[in-house]
Coordinates of C-alpha atoms in Angstrom, one line a residue:
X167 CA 22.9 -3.4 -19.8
X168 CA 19.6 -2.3 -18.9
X169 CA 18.6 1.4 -19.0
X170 CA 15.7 2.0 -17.1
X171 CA 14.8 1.8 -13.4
X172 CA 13.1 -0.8 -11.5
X173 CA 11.2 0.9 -8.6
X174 CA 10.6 -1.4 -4.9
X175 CA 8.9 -1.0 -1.8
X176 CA 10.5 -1.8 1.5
X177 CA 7.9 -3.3 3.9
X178 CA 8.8 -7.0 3.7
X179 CA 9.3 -6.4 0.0
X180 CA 10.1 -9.1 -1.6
X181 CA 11.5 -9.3 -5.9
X182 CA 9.5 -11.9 -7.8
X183 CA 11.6 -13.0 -11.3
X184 CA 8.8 -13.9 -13.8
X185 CA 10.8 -16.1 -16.5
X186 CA 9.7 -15.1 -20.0
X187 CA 7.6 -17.0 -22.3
X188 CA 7.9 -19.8 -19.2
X189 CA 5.7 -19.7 -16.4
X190 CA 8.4 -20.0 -14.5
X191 CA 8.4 -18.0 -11.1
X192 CA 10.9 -17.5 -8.4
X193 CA 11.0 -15.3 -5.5
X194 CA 14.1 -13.7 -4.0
X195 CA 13.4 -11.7 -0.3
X196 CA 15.3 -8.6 -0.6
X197 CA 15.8 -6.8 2.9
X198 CA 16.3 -3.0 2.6
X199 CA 14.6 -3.0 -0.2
X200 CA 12.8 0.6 -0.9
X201 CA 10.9 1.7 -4.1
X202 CA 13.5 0.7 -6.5
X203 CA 16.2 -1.6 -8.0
X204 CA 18.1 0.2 -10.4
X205 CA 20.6 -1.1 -13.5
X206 CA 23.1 -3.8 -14.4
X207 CA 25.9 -1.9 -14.5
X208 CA 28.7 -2.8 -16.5
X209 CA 30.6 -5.3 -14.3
X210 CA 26.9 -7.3 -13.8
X211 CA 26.6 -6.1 -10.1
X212 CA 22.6 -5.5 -9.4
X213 CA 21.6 -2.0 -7.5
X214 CA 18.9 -2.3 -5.6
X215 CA 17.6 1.0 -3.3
X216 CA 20.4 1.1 -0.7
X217 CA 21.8 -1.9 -1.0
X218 CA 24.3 -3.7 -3.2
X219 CA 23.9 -7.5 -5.0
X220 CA 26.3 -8.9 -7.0
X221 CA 25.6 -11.2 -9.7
X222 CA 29.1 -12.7 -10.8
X223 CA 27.6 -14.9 -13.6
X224 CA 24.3 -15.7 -14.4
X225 CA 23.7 -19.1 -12.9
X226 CA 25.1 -18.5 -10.2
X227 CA 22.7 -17.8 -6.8
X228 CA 22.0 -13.8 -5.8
X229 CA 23.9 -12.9 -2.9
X230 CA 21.2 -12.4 -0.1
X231 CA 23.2 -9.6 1.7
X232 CA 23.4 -6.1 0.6
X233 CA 26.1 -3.3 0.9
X234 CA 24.3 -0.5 2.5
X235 CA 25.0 2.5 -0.4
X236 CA 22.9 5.3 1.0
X237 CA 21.1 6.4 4.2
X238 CA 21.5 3.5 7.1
X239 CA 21.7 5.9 9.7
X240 CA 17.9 6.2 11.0
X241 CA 14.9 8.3 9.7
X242 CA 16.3 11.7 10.0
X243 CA 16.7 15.0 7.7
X244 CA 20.3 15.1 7.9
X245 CA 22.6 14.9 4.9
X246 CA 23.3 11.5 6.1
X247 CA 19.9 10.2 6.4
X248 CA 16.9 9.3 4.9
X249 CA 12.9 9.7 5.6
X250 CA 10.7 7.6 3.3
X251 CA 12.7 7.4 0.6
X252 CA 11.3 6.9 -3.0
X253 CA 12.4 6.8 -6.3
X254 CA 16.1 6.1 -7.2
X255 CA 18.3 6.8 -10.1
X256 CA 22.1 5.5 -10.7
X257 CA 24.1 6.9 -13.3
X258 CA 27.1 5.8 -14.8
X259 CA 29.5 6.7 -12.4
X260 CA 27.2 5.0 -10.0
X261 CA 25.9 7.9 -8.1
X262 CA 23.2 7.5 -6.4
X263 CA 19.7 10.2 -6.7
X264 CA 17.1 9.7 -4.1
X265 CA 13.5 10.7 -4.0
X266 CA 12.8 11.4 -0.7
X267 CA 9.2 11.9 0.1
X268 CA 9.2 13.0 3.8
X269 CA 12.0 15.5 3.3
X270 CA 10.7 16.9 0.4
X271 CA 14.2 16.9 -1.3
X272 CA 16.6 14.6 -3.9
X273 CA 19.5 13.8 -2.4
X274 CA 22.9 12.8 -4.3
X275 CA 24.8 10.1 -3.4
X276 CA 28.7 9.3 -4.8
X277 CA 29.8 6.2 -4.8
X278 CA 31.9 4.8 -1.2
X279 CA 29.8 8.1 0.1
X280 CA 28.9 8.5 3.8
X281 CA 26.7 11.5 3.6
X282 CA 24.4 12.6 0.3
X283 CA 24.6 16.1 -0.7
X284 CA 21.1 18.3 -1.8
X285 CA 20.4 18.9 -5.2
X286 CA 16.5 19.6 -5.7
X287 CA 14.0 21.0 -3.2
X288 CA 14.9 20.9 0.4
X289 CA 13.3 24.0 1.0
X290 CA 10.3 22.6 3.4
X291 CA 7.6 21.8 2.0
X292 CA 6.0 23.4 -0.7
X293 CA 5.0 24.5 -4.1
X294 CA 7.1 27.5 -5.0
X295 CA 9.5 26.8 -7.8
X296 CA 12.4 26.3 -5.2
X297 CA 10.1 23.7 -3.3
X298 CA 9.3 19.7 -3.7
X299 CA 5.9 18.3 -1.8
X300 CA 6.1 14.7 -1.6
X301 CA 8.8 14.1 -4.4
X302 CA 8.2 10.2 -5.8
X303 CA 10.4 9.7 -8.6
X304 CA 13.3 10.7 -10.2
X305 CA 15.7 10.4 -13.3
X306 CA 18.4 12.1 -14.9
X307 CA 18.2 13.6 -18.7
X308 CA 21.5 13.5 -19.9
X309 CA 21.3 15.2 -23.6
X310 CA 20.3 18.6 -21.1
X311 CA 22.2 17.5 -17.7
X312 CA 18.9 17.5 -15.6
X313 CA 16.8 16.0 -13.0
X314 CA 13.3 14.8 -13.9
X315 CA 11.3 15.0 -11.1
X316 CA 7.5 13.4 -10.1
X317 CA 6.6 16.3 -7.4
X318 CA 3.6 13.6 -6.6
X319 CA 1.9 16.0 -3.9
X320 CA 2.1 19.0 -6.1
X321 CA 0.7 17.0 -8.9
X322 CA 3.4 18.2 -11.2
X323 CA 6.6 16.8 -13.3
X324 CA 9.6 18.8 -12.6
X325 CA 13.0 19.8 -14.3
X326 CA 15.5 20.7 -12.6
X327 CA 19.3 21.3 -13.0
X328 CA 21.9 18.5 -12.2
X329 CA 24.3 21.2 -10.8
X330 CA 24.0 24.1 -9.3
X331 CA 19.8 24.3 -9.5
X332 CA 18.1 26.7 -6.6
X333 CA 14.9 26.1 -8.2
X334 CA 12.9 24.4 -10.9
X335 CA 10.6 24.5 -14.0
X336 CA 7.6 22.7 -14.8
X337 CA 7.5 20.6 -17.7
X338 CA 4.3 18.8 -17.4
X339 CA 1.1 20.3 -14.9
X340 CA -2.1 18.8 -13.2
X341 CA -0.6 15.3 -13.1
X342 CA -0.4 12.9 -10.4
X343 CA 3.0 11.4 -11.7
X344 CA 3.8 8.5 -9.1
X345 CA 6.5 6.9 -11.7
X346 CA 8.0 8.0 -15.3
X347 CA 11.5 6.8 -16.5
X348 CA 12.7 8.0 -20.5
X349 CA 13.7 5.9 -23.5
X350 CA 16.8 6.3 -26.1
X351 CA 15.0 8.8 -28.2
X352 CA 13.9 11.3 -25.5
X353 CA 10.5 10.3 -24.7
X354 CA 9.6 10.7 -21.2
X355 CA 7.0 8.3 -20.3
X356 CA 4.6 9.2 -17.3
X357 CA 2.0 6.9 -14.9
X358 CA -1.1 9.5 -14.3
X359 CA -1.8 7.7 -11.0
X360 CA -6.1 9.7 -10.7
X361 CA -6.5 8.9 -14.4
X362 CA -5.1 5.4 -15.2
X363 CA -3.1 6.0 -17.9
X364 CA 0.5 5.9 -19.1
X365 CA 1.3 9.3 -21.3
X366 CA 4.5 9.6 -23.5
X367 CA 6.0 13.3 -24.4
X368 CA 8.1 13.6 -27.0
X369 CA 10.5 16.2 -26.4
X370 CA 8.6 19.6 -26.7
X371 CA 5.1 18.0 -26.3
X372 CA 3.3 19.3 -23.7
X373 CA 0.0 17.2 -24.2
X374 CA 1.3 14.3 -24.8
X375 CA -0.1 10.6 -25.9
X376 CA -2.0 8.0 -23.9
X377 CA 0.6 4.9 -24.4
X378 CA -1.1 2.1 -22.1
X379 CA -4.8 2.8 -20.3
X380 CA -6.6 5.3 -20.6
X381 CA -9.9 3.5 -20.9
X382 CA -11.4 4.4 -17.1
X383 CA -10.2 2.4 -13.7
X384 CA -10.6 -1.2 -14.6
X385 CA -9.5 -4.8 -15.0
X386 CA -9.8 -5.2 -18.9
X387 CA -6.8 -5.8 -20.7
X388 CA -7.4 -1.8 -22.6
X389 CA -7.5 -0.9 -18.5
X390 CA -4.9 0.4 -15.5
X391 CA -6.0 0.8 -12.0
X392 CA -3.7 2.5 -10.1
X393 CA -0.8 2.0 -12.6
X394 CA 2.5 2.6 -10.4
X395 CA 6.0 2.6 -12.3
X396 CA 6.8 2.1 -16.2
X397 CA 9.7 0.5 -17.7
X398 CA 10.1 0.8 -21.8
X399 CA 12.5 -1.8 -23.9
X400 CA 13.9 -1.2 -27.0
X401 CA 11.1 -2.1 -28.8
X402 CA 9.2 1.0 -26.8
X403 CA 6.5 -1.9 -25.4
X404 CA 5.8 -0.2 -22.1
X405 CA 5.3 -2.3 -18.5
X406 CA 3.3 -0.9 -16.6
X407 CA 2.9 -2.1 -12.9
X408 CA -0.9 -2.3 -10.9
X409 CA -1.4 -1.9 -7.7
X410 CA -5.1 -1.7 -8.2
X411 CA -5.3 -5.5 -10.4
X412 CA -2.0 -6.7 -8.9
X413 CA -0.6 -7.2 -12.2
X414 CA 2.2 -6.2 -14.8
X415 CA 1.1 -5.5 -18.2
X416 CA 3.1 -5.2 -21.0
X417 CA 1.9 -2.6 -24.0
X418 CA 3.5 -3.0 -27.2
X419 CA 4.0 0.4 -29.4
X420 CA 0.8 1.6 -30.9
X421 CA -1.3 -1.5 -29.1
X422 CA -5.1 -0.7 -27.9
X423 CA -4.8 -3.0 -25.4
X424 CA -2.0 -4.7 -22.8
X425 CA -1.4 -8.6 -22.2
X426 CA -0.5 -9.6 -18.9
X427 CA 2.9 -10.6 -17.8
X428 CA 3.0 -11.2 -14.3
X429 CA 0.2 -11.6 -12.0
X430 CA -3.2 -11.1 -12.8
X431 CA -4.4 -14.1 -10.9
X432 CA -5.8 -12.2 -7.5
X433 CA -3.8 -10.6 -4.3
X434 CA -1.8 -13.4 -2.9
X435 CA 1.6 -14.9 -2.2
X436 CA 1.0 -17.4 -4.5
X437 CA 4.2 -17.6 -6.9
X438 CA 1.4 -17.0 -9.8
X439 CA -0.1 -13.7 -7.7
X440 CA 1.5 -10.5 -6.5
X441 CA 0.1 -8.4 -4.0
X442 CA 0.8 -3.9 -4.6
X443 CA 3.7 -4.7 -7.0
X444 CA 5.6 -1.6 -7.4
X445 CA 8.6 -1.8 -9.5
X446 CA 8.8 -3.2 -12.8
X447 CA 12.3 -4.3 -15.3
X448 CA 12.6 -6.5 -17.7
X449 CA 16.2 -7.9 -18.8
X450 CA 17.4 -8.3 -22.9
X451 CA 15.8 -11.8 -22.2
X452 CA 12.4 -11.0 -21.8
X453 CA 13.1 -11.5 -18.0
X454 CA 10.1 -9.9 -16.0
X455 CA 11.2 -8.3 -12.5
X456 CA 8.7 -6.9 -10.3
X457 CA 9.2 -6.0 -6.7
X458 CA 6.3 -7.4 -5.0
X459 CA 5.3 -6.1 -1.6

């Protein structure tokens, strides 16, 4: 089962699978695909950013229609719509959290839902503690039942209460967070989108420790340019997608420098290249997935 988030873009996204230590490489188009695809969740069904796969066993092809699971119903600001959305977070119950840039808000979503109900922001746009500009990511803390949120435009990370919240408190400041996901111990790890760097906190840390970059803007393999979204195995190696080299790079704990794992090779739609990858995953295999825009 994996347990963080992979995080998709939807213009004519597409998932590239990136078969570890093969060179293997085969794309799947995704339709409705947004910023993210999500978990295997217990029964091996694939959640993907408003839309359902299934995956009954693990030869068998991808189904290439999806179950719409949220929004659907045109852009819009009602509690049955989306606007831009962003970052996505399922939890075991399979409830659906939305980032939802344009509407400044993160919208809950049960499962067999028609309409999503508020549960951060939604306030306009803003930067009071009650406000959300330009939310990007979000994921759930379960030891203290809250939302982590990237407020992207405010440049802050955000907690905020799974129940009940009418406003929020700010765990990390001056941060451009675009993506951050947490590991089994705690950790929350955080893509500084101006500064090129992946940062871990460990629970009360308010500093916290440069992980993967943090070296300049730059192609070298101690480098990010414009790192987007994080994933972190077991082993805490951290993947970091690029839009800046069009590559994935994989950090292993304590490592001055990355290796790449997928791409690398130029923008292209070559099955060796990717082109803005956004969301990153990797399966108990070794499985690279990257959603490739």
């Amino acid at each position: 089962m994996l347990t963080n988030e992979l995080k998709n873009r939807t213009d004519q996204a597409e998932i590239v699978y990136f078969k570890h230590p093969t060179t293997h490489y085969i794309h799947r188009p995704l339709w409705m695909l947004y910023w993210r695809m999500l978990i295997h969740t217990p029964n091996n069904s694939l959640v993907s950013a408003f839309s359902l796969w299934t995956d009954t066993h693990k030869n068998s092809k991808r189904q290439q229609c999806g179950i719409t699971v949220a929004g659907g119903n045109r852009q819009g600001n009602g509690i049955n719509q989306l606007s831009n959305p962003c970052g996505l977070y399922v939890d075991n119950g399979q409830t659906i959290y939305v980032a939802e840039w344009s509407n400044h808000r993160i919208m809950e979503w049960k499962r067999g839902a028609t309409s999503g109900q508020v549960v951060a922001g939604g306030n306009g746009q803003g930067s009071g503690d009650h406000q959300l500009d330009n939310p990007q990511d979000v994921i759930i803390d379960k030891e203290r039942d809250s939302l982590i949120i990237c407020d992207y435009s405010n440049r802050r990370v955000v907690r905020w209460p799974r129940r009940n919240g009418t406003s929020g408190e700010t765990i990390i400041s001056n941060i451009s967070c675009w993506g951050l996901t947490m590991d089994e111990n705690g950790s929350l790890y955080v893509t500084a989108y101006g500064k090129d760097e992946v940062r871990r906190y460990r629970r009360g840390e308010s500093q916290g420790t440069v992980v993967a970059g943090g070296n300049g803007y730059g192609n070298r393999l101690d480098q990010l340019s414009c790192p987007q979204y994080v994933f972190v195995d077991r082993d805490h190696s951290v993947y970091v997608s690029e839009w800046g080299n069009d590559r994935v790079m994989k950090w292993m704990e304590g490592a001055k420098q990355g290796i790449v794992v997928a791409g690398g090779q130029g923008k292209g739609n070559d099955l060796t290249q990717l082109s803005y990858p956004q969301g990153v995953v990797v399966d108990q295999l070794g499985t690279v997935y990257v959603a490739d825009r």
